[in-house]
PDB file of C-alpha atoms in Angstrom:
ATOM      1  CA  PHE E   1       0.000   0.000   0.000  1.00 91.00           C
ATOM      2  CA  LEU E   2       2.751   2.444   0.932  1.00 89.00           C
ATOM      3  CA  GLU E   3       4.522   1.816  -2.384  1.00 90.00           C
ATOM      4  CA  SER E   4       1.286   2.768  -4.117  1.00 90.00           C
ATOM      5  CA  ILE E   5       1.182   6.229  -2.497  1.00 88.00           C
ATOM      6  CA  GLY E   6       4.871   7.144  -2.177  1.00 85.00           C
ATOM      7  CA  ASP E   7       8.514   6.104  -1.988  1.00 85.00           C
ATOM      8  CA  SER E   8      11.617   6.144   0.273  1.00 83.00           C
ATOM      9  CA  ILE E   9       9.826   3.662   2.547  1.00 87.00           C
ATOM     10  CA  VAL E  10      11.378   2.440   5.795  1.00 85.00           C
ATOM     11  CA  CYS E  11       9.464  -0.024   8.009  1.00 87.00           C
ATOM     12  CA  VAL E  12      10.993  -1.338  11.250  1.00 86.00           C
ATOM     13  CA  ALA E  13       9.290  -3.626  13.817  1.00 85.00           C
ATOM     14  CA  ASP E  14      10.218  -3.500  17.517  1.00 79.00           C
ATOM     15  CA  ASP E  15       8.074  -5.766  19.771  1.00 76.00           C
ATOM     16  CA  ASP E  16       4.565  -4.231  19.607  1.00 82.00           C
ATOM     17  CA  VAL E  17       5.678  -1.039  17.797  1.00 87.00           C
ATOM     18  CA  VAL E  18       6.131  -0.538  14.058  1.00 89.00           C
ATOM     19  CA  LYS E  19       8.026   2.534  12.852  1.00 89.00           C
ATOM     20  CA  VAL E  20       7.158   3.681   9.345  1.00 90.00           C
ATOM     21  CA  HIS E  21       8.733   6.364   7.150  1.00 88.00           C
ATOM     22  CA  VAL E  22       7.356   7.299   3.722  1.00 88.00           C
ATOM     23  CA  HIS E  23       7.596  10.200   1.259  1.00 88.00           C
ATOM     24  CA  THR E  24       4.109  10.941  -0.060  1.00 88.00           C
ATOM     25  CA  ASN E  25       2.069  13.869  -1.346  1.00 87.00           C
ATOM     26  CA  ASP E  26      -0.903  12.733   0.779  1.00 86.00           C
ATOM     27  CA  PRO E  27       0.159  11.801   4.336  1.00 87.00           C
ATOM     28  CA  GLY E  28      -3.489  11.459   5.344  1.00 88.00           C
ATOM     29  CA  LEU E  29      -3.760   8.237   3.342  1.00 89.00           C
ATOM     30  CA  ALA E  30      -0.852   6.701   5.253  1.00 88.00           C
ATOM     31  CA  ILE E  31      -2.366   7.739   8.597  1.00 89.00           C
ATOM     32  CA  GLN E  32      -5.812   6.335   7.737  1.00 89.00           C
ATOM     33  CA  LYS E  33      -4.289   3.027   6.648  1.00 89.00           C
ATOM     34  CA  ALA E  34      -2.181   2.761   9.842  1.00 89.00           C
ATOM     35  CA  LEU E  35      -5.237   3.342  12.048  1.00 90.00           C
ATOM     36  CA  LYS E  36      -6.661   0.030  10.818  1.00 89.00           C
ATOM     37  CA  TYR E  37      -3.817  -1.780  12.574  1.00 89.00           C
ATOM     38  CA  GLY E  38      -3.600   0.020  15.894  1.00 88.00           C
ATOM     39  CA  ALA E  39      -3.118   3.269  17.810  1.00 89.00           C
ATOM     40  CA  LEU E  40      -0.710   5.939  16.537  1.00 89.00           C
ATOM     41  CA  SER E  41       2.006   7.707  18.514  1.00 86.00           C
ATOM     42  CA  ASN E  42       4.812  10.144  17.746  1.00 83.00           C
ATOM     43  CA  MET E  43       3.415  11.195  14.377  1.00 84.00           C
ATOM     44  CA  LYS E  44       5.656  13.637  12.449  1.00 84.00           C
ATOM     45  CA  ILE E  45       4.809  15.241   9.116  1.00 86.00           C
ATOM     46  CA  ASP E  46       7.349  17.457   7.313  1.00 81.00           C
ATOM     47  CA  ASN E  47       7.052  19.270   4.008  1.00 80.00           C
ATOM     48  CA  MET E  48      10.176  18.034   2.244  1.00 72.00           C
ATOM     49  CA  ARG E  49       9.842  20.555  -0.586  1.00 73.00           C
ATOM     50  CA  LEU E  50       9.985  23.453   1.876  1.00 75.00           C
ATOM     51  CA  GLU E  51      12.919  21.855   3.667  1.00 70.00           C
ATOM     52  CA  HIS E  52      14.711  21.462   0.334  1.00 69.00           C
ATOM     53  CA  GLN E  53      14.020  25.073  -0.606  1.00 77.00           C
ATOM     54  CA  GLU E  54      15.242  26.232   2.800  1.00 77.00           C
ATOM     55  CA  LYS E  55      18.398  24.173   2.382  1.00 76.00           C
ATOM     56  CA  LEU E  56      19.048  25.714  -1.032  1.00 78.00           C
ATOM     57  CA  PHE E  57      18.413  29.197   0.378  1.00 77.00           C
ATOM     58  CA  LYS E  58      20.858  28.614   3.241  1.00 77.00           C
ATOM     59  CA  GLU E  59      23.462  27.325   0.784  1.00 76.00           C
ATOM     60  CA  GLU E  60      23.037  30.434  -1.381  1.00 77.00           C
ATOM     61  CA  MET E  61      23.328  32.708   1.665  1.00 76.00           C
ATOM     62  CA  LYS E  62      26.449  30.836   2.794  1.00 71.00           C
ATOM     63  CA  LYS E  63      27.926  31.154  -0.685  1.00 68.00           C
ATOM     64  CA  ALA E  64      27.150  34.882  -0.773  1.00 67.00           C
ATOM     65  CA  ALA E  65      28.716  35.350   2.658  1.00 63.00           C
ATOM     66  CA  GLN E  66      31.836  33.526   1.518  1.00 57.00           C
ATOM     67  CA  GLU E  67      32.031  35.720  -1.582  1.00 57.00           C
ATOM     68  CA  GLU E  68      31.765  38.811   0.614  1.00 54.00           C
ATOM     69  CA  VAL E  69      34.543  37.574   2.858  1.00 53.00           C
ATOM     70  CA  GLN E  70      36.676  36.829  -0.186  1.00 55.00           C
ATOM     71  CA  MET E  71      36.130  40.278  -1.748  1.00 67.00           C
ATOM     72  CA  PRO E  72      39.651  41.603  -2.195  1.00 81.00           C
ATOM     73  CA  HIS E  73      40.656  44.891  -0.664  1.00 87.00           C
ATOM     74  CA  LYS E  74      41.029  47.752  -3.125  1.00 90.00           C
ATOM     75  CA  ASP E  75      41.438  51.481  -3.118  1.00 93.00           C
ATOM     76  CA  THR E  76      38.052  52.427  -4.596  1.00 95.00           C
ATOM     77  CA  GLY E  77      34.665  50.739  -4.478  1.00 96.00           C
ATOM     78  CA  PHE E  78      31.193  51.663  -5.700  1.00 97.00           C
ATOM     79  CA  ILE E  79      27.630  51.352  -4.420  1.00 97.00           C
ATOM     80  CA  ALA E  80      24.635  52.156  -6.636  1.00 97.00           C
ATOM     81  CA  VAL E  81      20.909  52.213  -5.999  1.00 96.00           C
ATOM     82  CA  SER E  82      19.253  50.496  -8.943  1.00 94.00           C
ATOM     83  CA  VAL E  83      15.927  49.052 -10.038  1.00 92.00           C
ATOM     84  CA  GLY E  84      15.484  46.322 -12.640  1.00 91.00           C
ATOM     85  CA  LYS E  85      17.781  43.449 -13.623  1.00 92.00           C
ATOM     86  CA  GLY E  86      18.909  45.207 -16.783  1.00 94.00           C
ATOM     87  CA  MET E  87      19.946  48.309 -14.877  1.00 95.00           C
ATOM     88  CA  ASP E  88      21.709  46.137 -12.286  1.00 95.00           C
ATOM     89  CA  GLU E  89      23.758  44.456 -15.018  1.00 95.00           C
ATOM     90  CA  ILE E  90      24.692  47.798 -16.571  1.00 96.00           C
ATOM     91  CA  PHE E  91      26.010  49.099 -13.258  1.00 96.00           C
ATOM     92  CA  LYS E  92      27.903  45.869 -12.553  1.00 95.00           C
ATOM     93  CA  GLY E  93      29.429  46.065 -16.016  1.00 95.00           C
ATOM     94  CA  LEU E  94      30.646  49.580 -15.230  1.00 96.00           C
ATOM     95  CA  GLY E  95      32.378  48.374 -12.068  1.00 95.00           C
ATOM     96  CA  VAL E  96      29.798  48.809  -9.289  1.00 96.00           C
ATOM     97  CA  ASP E  97      30.573  46.432  -6.409  1.00 95.00           C
ATOM     98  CA  TYR E  98      27.256  46.466  -4.544  1.00 95.00           C
ATOM     99  CA  ILE E  99      23.712  47.096  -5.777  1.00 95.00           C
ATOM    100  CA  ILE E 100      20.985  48.358  -3.425  1.00 94.00           C
ATOM    101  CA  GLU E 101      17.495  47.657  -4.706  1.00 89.00           C
ATOM    102  CA  GLY E 102      15.496  50.873  -4.889  1.00 82.00           C
ATOM    103  CA  GLY E 103      12.490  52.377  -6.637  1.00 64.00           C
ATOM    104  CA  GLN E 104       9.788  54.942  -6.028  1.00 57.00           C
ATOM    105  CA  THR E 105       8.183  52.820  -3.296  1.00 58.00           C
ATOM    106  CA  MET E 106      11.437  51.269  -1.995  1.00 66.00           C
ATOM    107  CA  ASN E 107      13.671  54.106  -0.861  1.00 82.00           C
ATOM    108  CA  PRO E 108      16.701  52.630   0.945  1.00 88.00           C
ATOM    109  CA  SER E 109      17.379  53.939   4.457  1.00 90.00           C
ATOM    110  CA  THR E 110      20.578  55.170   6.081  1.00 92.00           C
ATOM    111  CA  GLU E 111      20.885  51.714   7.652  1.00 92.00           C
ATOM    112  CA  ASP E 112      20.722  50.101   4.203  1.00 92.00           C
ATOM    113  CA  MET E 113      23.523  52.414   3.097  1.00 94.00           C
ATOM    114  CA  LEU E 114      25.635  51.534   6.139  1.00 94.00           C
ATOM    115  CA  ASN E 115      25.161  47.808   5.522  1.00 93.00           C
ATOM    116  CA  ALA E 116      26.240  48.241   1.898  1.00 93.00           C
ATOM    117  CA  ILE E 117      29.303  50.289   2.877  1.00 94.00           C
ATOM    118  CA  ASP E 118      30.306  47.573   5.332  1.00 92.00           C
ATOM    119  CA  LYS E 119      30.262  44.986   2.539  1.00 91.00           C
ATOM    120  CA  VAL E 120      32.510  46.942   0.151  1.00 94.00           C
ATOM    121  CA  ASN E 121      36.141  46.305   1.075  1.00 92.00           C
ATOM    122  CA  ALA E 122      37.659  49.566  -0.130  1.00 94.00           C
ATOM    123  CA  ASP E 123      39.362  52.657   1.311  1.00 94.00           C
ATOM    124  CA  HIS E 124      37.226  55.015  -0.794  1.00 96.00           C
ATOM    125  CA  VAL E 125      33.568  54.175  -1.441  1.00 97.00           C
ATOM    126  CA  PHE E 126      31.532  56.147  -3.973  1.00 98.00           C
ATOM    127  CA  ILE E 127      27.746  56.052  -3.507  1.00 97.00           C
ATOM    128  CA  LEU E 128      25.351  56.754  -6.381  1.00 97.00           C
ATOM    129  CA  PRO E 129      21.844  57.288  -4.889  1.00 95.00           C
ATOM    130  CA  ASN E 130      20.235  57.714  -8.357  1.00 95.00           C
ATOM    131  CA  ASN E 131      17.139  59.223  -6.749  1.00 92.00           C
ATOM    132  CA  LYS E 132      16.741  62.679  -5.194  1.00 91.00           C
ATOM    133  CA  ASN E 133      14.842  61.121  -2.259  1.00 90.00           C
ATOM    134  CA  ILE E 134      17.815  58.923  -1.315  1.00 93.00           C
ATOM    135  CA  ILE E 135      20.641  61.469  -1.417  1.00 94.00           C
ATOM    136  CA  LEU E 136      20.081  62.557   2.198  1.00 94.00           C
ATOM    137  CA  ALA E 137      20.188  58.968   3.509  1.00 93.00           C
ATOM    138  CA  ALA E 138      23.466  58.424   1.664  1.00 94.00           C
ATOM    139  CA  GLN E 139      24.934  61.642   3.072  1.00 95.00           C
ATOM    140  CA  GLN E 140      23.871  60.703   6.603  1.00 95.00           C
ATOM    141  CA  ALA E 141      25.538  57.302   6.226  1.00 94.00           C
ATOM    142  CA  ALA E 142      28.701  58.980   4.954  1.00 95.00           C
ATOM    143  CA  SER E 143      28.827  61.202   8.047  1.00 94.00           C
ATOM    144  CA  ILE E 144      28.644  58.190  10.379  1.00 93.00           C
ATOM    145  CA  VAL E 145      31.193  55.837   8.822  1.00 93.00           C
ATOM    146  CA  GLU E 146      34.727  55.740  10.201  1.00 92.00           C
ATOM    147  CA  GLY E 147      37.763  54.122   8.628  1.00 91.00           C
ATOM    148  CA  LYS E 148      36.612  54.664   5.036  1.00 94.00           C
ATOM    149  CA  LYS E 149      36.327  57.766   2.893  1.00 96.00           C
ATOM    150  CA  ILE E 150      32.726  57.913   1.638  1.00 96.00           C
ATOM    151  CA  VAL E 151      31.944  60.053  -1.408  1.00 97.00           C
ATOM    152  CA  VAL E 152      28.286  60.686  -2.289  1.00 97.00           C
ATOM    153  CA  ILE E 153      27.741  61.689  -5.908  1.00 97.00           C
ATOM    154  CA  PRO E 154      24.309  63.443  -5.864  1.00 97.00           C
ATOM    155  CA  THR E 155      22.799  61.532  -8.790  1.00 96.00           C
ATOM    156  CA  LYS E 156      19.028  62.064  -9.023  1.00 94.00           C
ATOM    157  CA  THR E 157      18.294  59.518 -11.761  1.00 94.00           C
ATOM    158  CA  ILE E 158      19.703  56.193 -12.940  1.00 94.00           C
ATOM    159  CA  PRO E 159      20.976  57.674 -16.245  1.00 95.00           C
ATOM    160  CA  GLN E 160      22.909  60.242 -14.210  1.00 96.00           C
ATOM    161  CA  GLY E 161      24.423  57.381 -12.217  1.00 96.00           C
ATOM    162  CA  ILE E 162      25.480  55.613 -15.407  1.00 96.00           C
ATOM    163  CA  THR E 163      27.073  58.799 -16.750  1.00 96.00           C
ATOM    164  CA  ALA E 164      28.905  59.346 -13.454  1.00 97.00           C
ATOM    165  CA  MET E 165      30.370  55.826 -13.569  1.00 97.00           C
ATOM    166  CA  ILE E 166      31.478  56.280 -17.160  1.00 95.00           C
ATOM    167  CA  ASN E 167      33.384  59.409 -16.109  1.00 96.00           C
ATOM    168  CA  PHE E 168      35.357  57.627 -13.389  1.00 97.00           C
ATOM    169  CA  GLU E 169      39.043  57.064 -14.192  1.00 96.00           C
ATOM    170  CA  ALA E 170      41.204  54.834 -12.005  1.00 93.00           C
ATOM    171  CA  THR E 171      44.327  56.931 -12.649  1.00 94.00           C
ATOM    172  CA  ARG E 172      42.824  60.004 -10.945  1.00 95.00           C
ATOM    173  CA  SER E 173      42.657  60.735  -7.235  1.00 95.00           C
ATOM    174  CA  ALA E 174      39.394  60.305  -5.328  1.00 94.00           C
ATOM    175  CA  LYS E 175      38.875  64.082  -5.223  1.00 95.00           C
ATOM    176  CA  GLU E 176      39.585  64.466  -8.946  1.00 96.00           C
ATOM    177  CA  ASN E 177      37.110  61.697  -9.717  1.00 96.00           C
ATOM    178  CA  GLU E 178      34.505  63.219  -7.432  1.00 96.00           C
ATOM    179  CA  ASP E 179      34.805  66.569  -9.228  1.00 97.00           C
ATOM    180  CA  ALA E 180      34.665  64.957 -12.670  1.00 97.00           C
ATOM    181  CA  MET E 181      31.687  62.739 -11.815  1.00 97.00           C
ATOM    182  CA  VAL E 182      29.704  65.599 -10.282  1.00 97.00           C
ATOM    183  CA  GLU E 183      30.490  67.839 -13.246  1.00 96.00           C
ATOM    184  CA  SER E 184      29.299  65.155 -15.682  1.00 95.00           C
ATOM    185  CA  LEU E 185      25.796  65.234 -14.176  1.00 95.00           C
ATOM    186  CA  SER E 186      25.099  68.570 -15.856  1.00 93.00           C
ATOM    187  CA  THR E 187      25.663  66.995 -19.275  1.00 93.00           C
ATOM    188  CA  VAL E 188      22.805  64.492 -19.045  1.00 95.00           C
ATOM    189  CA  ALA E 189      19.051  65.119 -19.111  1.00 95.00           C
ATOM    190  CA  THR E 190      16.643  62.394 -18.037  1.00 96.00           C
ATOM    191  CA  GLY E 191      13.109  61.550 -19.135  1.00 96.00           C
ATOM    192  CA  GLN E 192      10.821  58.964 -17.553  1.00 96.00           C
ATOM    193  CA  LEU E 193       7.707  57.556 -19.189  1.00 96.00           C
ATOM    194  CA  THR E 194       5.044  56.190 -16.862  1.00 95.00           C
ATOM    195  CA  TYR E 195       1.270  56.202 -16.331  1.00 94.00           C
ATOM    196  CA  ALA E 196      -1.101  58.209 -14.182  1.00 91.00           C
ATOM    197  CA  VAL E 197      -2.834  56.419 -11.310  1.00 89.00           C
ATOM    198  CA  ARG E 198      -5.480  59.099 -10.807  1.00 90.00           C
ATOM    199  CA  ASP E 199      -6.943  62.246 -12.358  1.00 88.00           C
ATOM    200  CA  THR E 200      -4.755  65.262 -11.650  1.00 87.00           C
ATOM    201  CA  SER E 201      -3.281  68.448 -13.055  1.00 84.00           C
ATOM    202  CA  ILE E 202       0.464  69.052 -13.436  1.00 81.00           C
ATOM    203  CA  ASP E 203       2.055  72.187 -14.854  1.00 78.00           C
ATOM    204  CA  GLY E 204      -1.330  73.286 -16.191  1.00 79.00           C
ATOM    205  CA  LYS E 205      -1.909  70.013 -18.080  1.00 83.00           C
ATOM    206  CA  GLU E 206      -4.988  67.921 -17.285  1.00 87.00           C
ATOM    207  CA  ILE E 207      -4.196  64.254 -16.732  1.00 90.00           C
ATOM    208  CA  LYS E 208      -6.696  61.398 -16.559  1.00 92.00           C
ATOM    209  CA  ASN E 209      -6.255  58.087 -14.788  1.00 92.00           C
ATOM    210  CA  GLY E 210      -4.339  55.751 -17.127  1.00 92.00           C
ATOM    211  CA  ASP E 211      -2.825  58.517 -19.263  1.00 94.00           C
ATOM    212  CA  ILE E 212       0.805  58.143 -20.312  1.00 95.00           C
ATOM    213  CA  MET E 213       3.080  60.789 -18.789  1.00 95.00           C
ATOM    214  CA  GLY E 214       6.555  61.896 -19.795  1.00 94.00           C
ATOM    215  CA  LEU E 215       8.428  63.386 -16.830  1.00 94.00           C
ATOM    216  CA  GLY E 216      11.622  65.390 -17.235  1.00 93.00           C
ATOM    217  CA  ASP E 217      14.173  66.729 -14.781  1.00 91.00           C
ATOM    218  CA  SER E 218      12.161  69.909 -14.258  1.00 87.00           C
ATOM    219  CA  GLY E 219       8.597  68.635 -14.567  1.00 90.00           C
ATOM    220  CA  LEU E 220       5.968  67.246 -16.909  1.00 92.00           C
ATOM    221  CA  LEU E 221       7.020  67.190 -20.574  1.00 94.00           C
ATOM    222  CA  ALA E 222       4.264  65.214 -22.323  1.00 94.00           C
ATOM    223  CA  VAL E 223       0.850  63.608 -21.790  1.00 94.00           C
ATOM    224  CA  GLY E 224      -0.905  61.199 -24.132  1.00 94.00           C
ATOM    225  CA  LYS E 225      -2.848  58.003 -24.608  1.00 94.00           C
ATOM    226  CA  ASP E 226      -0.216  56.114 -26.603  1.00 95.00           C
ATOM    227  CA  ILE E 227       3.153  54.977 -25.240  1.00 96.00           C
ATOM    228  CA  ASP E 228       5.248  55.477 -28.385  1.00 96.00           C
ATOM    229  CA  SER E 229       3.863  58.874 -29.401  1.00 96.00           C
ATOM    230  CA  THR E 230       4.125  60.223 -25.830  1.00 96.00           C
ATOM    231  CA  LEU E 231       7.699  58.949 -25.596  1.00 97.00           C
ATOM    232  CA  ILE E 232       8.662  60.786 -28.777  1.00 96.00           C
ATOM    233  CA  GLU E 233       6.842  63.944 -27.646  1.00 96.00           C
ATOM    234  CA  MET E 234       8.780  63.819 -24.366  1.00 96.00           C
ATOM    235  CA  LEU E 235      12.040  63.300 -26.248  1.00 96.00           C
ATOM    236  CA  ASP E 236      11.262  66.233 -28.558  1.00 95.00           C
ATOM    237  CA  GLU E 237      10.958  68.504 -25.530  1.00 94.00           C
ATOM    238  CA  MET E 238      14.231  67.160 -24.132  1.00 95.00           C
ATOM    239  CA  MET E 239      16.027  67.743 -27.425  1.00 94.00           C
ATOM    240  CA  LYS E 240      14.799  71.351 -27.566  1.00 91.00           C
ATOM    241  CA  GLU E 241      16.683  71.996 -24.345  1.00 86.00           C
ATOM    242  CA  ASN E 242      19.719  69.983 -25.497  1.00 84.00           C
ATOM    243  CA  ASP E 243      20.041  70.876 -29.162  1.00 79.00           C
ATOM    244  CA  GLU E 244      23.722  69.869 -29.251  1.00 85.00           C
ATOM    245  CA  ALA E 245      23.078  66.395 -27.858  1.00 90.00           C
ATOM    246  CA  GLU E 246      25.261  63.640 -29.274  1.00 93.00           C
ATOM    247  CA  LEU E 247      23.687  60.585 -27.664  1.00 95.00           C
ATOM    248  CA  ILE E 248      20.166  59.379 -26.846  1.00 96.00           C
ATOM    249  CA  SER E 249      20.008  56.325 -24.561  1.00 96.00           C
ATOM    250  CA  VAL E 250      16.719  54.428 -24.249  1.00 97.00           C
ATOM    251  CA  TYR E 251      16.175  51.884 -21.455  1.00 97.00           C
ATOM    252  CA  TYR E 252      12.982  49.841 -21.772  1.00 97.00           C
ATOM    253  CA  GLY E 253      11.112  48.517 -18.742  1.00 95.00           C
ATOM    254  CA  GLU E 254       9.709  45.144 -17.738  1.00 94.00           C
ATOM    255  CA  ASP E 255       6.313  45.891 -19.320  1.00 94.00           C
ATOM    256  CA  VAL E 256       7.791  46.614 -22.764  1.00 95.00           C
ATOM    257  CA  THR E 257       8.844  43.916 -25.240  1.00 96.00           C
ATOM    258  CA  GLU E 258      12.161  44.107 -27.049  1.00 96.00           C
ATOM    259  CA  GLU E 259      10.311  44.238 -30.376  1.00 96.00           C
ATOM    260  CA  ASP E 260       8.218  47.250 -29.315  1.00 96.00           C
ATOM    261  CA  ALA E 261      11.311  49.001 -27.996  1.00 96.00           C
ATOM    262  CA  GLU E 262      13.229  48.402 -31.221  1.00 97.00           C
ATOM    263  CA  ALA E 263      10.289  49.737 -33.240  1.00 96.00           C
ATOM    264  CA  VAL E 264      10.086  53.029 -31.341  1.00 96.00           C
ATOM    265  CA  VAL E 265      13.878  53.437 -31.419  1.00 97.00           C
ATOM    266  CA  ALA E 266      13.746  53.104 -35.205  1.00 96.00           C
ATOM    267  CA  LYS E 267      11.343  56.072 -35.222  1.00 96.00           C
ATOM    268  CA  ILE E 268      13.699  58.055 -32.994  1.00 96.00           C
ATOM    269  CA  GLU E 269      16.668  57.296 -35.264  1.00 96.00           C
ATOM    270  CA  GLU E 270      14.676  58.432 -38.283  1.00 95.00           C
ATOM    271  CA  LYS E 271      13.697  61.673 -36.561  1.00 94.00           C
ATOM    272  CA  TYR E 272      17.199  62.418 -35.210  1.00 94.00           C
ATOM    273  CA  PRO E 273      19.606  60.970 -37.814  1.00 93.00           C
ATOM    274  CA  ASP E 274      22.566  63.070 -36.592  1.00 92.00           C
ATOM    275  CA  THR E 275      22.353  61.746 -33.022  1.00 94.00           C
ATOM    276  CA  ASP E 276      23.523  58.306 -31.882  1.00 96.00           C
ATOM    277  CA  VAL E 277      20.723  56.249 -30.342  1.00 96.00           C
ATOM    278  CA  GLU E 278      21.360  53.323 -27.985  1.00 96.00           C
ATOM    279  CA  LEU E 279      18.765  50.805 -26.755  1.00 96.00           C
ATOM    280  CA  GLN E 280      19.269  48.841 -23.536  1.00 95.00           C
ATOM    281  CA  PRO E 281      17.005  46.467 -21.534  1.00 95.00           C
ATOM    282  CA  GLY E 282      16.462  48.176 -18.187  1.00 95.00           C
ATOM    283  CA  GLY E 283      13.859  45.839 -16.729  1.00 94.00           C
ATOM    284  CA  GLN E 284      12.574  48.627 -14.478  1.00 93.00           C
ATOM    285  CA  PRO E 285       8.992  48.458 -13.137  1.00 92.00           C
ATOM    286  CA  ILE E 286       6.479  51.329 -13.328  1.00 91.00           C
ATOM    287  CA  TYR E 287       8.402  53.223 -16.012  1.00 95.00           C
ATOM    288  CA  TYR E 288       7.895  52.036 -19.594  1.00 96.00           C
ATOM    289  CA  TYR E 289      11.028  53.869 -20.657  1.00 97.00           C
ATOM    290  CA  LEU E 290      13.894  55.802 -19.112  1.00 96.00           C
ATOM    291  CA  VAL E 291      15.611  58.100 -21.594  1.00 97.00           C
ATOM    292  CA  SER E 292      18.776  60.126 -21.309  1.00 96.00           C
ATOM    293  CA  VAL E 293      20.030  62.840 -23.652  1.00 96.00           C
ATOM    294  CA  GLU E 294      23.713  63.758 -23.491  1.00 94.00           C
TER     295      GLU E 294
END
């Protein structure tokens, strides 16, 4: 009977007691069958799948802890607040040592910053908050830490953080890099395409629930019903303010397919043939597209 409902069976008799072990998806069947032969004692039911998952989780945590311990000491390290797997990979590719998960509803605290700083084994640690709401927490953490020189680059958007990392040069001193990275922020404008969650009015423009909104560094740039057309309208406004721009970077979010992103980028390239256009998978939630103009 036990072989018909499961496997890994062990059955041991000891005087008037029989000990039974079985792996089954329905332990109730085993219990009901056993009751036909006598009273039950010391019953124990474990969910082996959960135990297996917990074991795997503990192994992953142990592995991560070992990797942290093995992180070699270096002169300069980097921490960036990011959102979306694509954005995480971009920052890692640029040399960021530790990623803090962020977002509009997940603003990391000073404690989160301190924990991240503790994990980066470097004399100088640059922090890229990439959100105006997180800069203060990063600065507070920097004022508390001892034994490391903490440099907060006041990046307000993820594209600014990417630009700052690109402008880092290992041959320069920490102060020279700080100056260069901060100065580079003025060369990049950011646009964010999202949707309205309620009726409202911004900068004199009426917005209905579900409308597509294009937000720039200084406020609302475009409102529409269609993602692609609103994206291009937002970009047009950004280009008016940056008429000497050489590069447009487009990062598409988790709710946008690669095919749709490539199609709208083709329209952008056609409209701005003298400007380089790059497309990257950002994987960010909430925002259909993040766009930078440099």
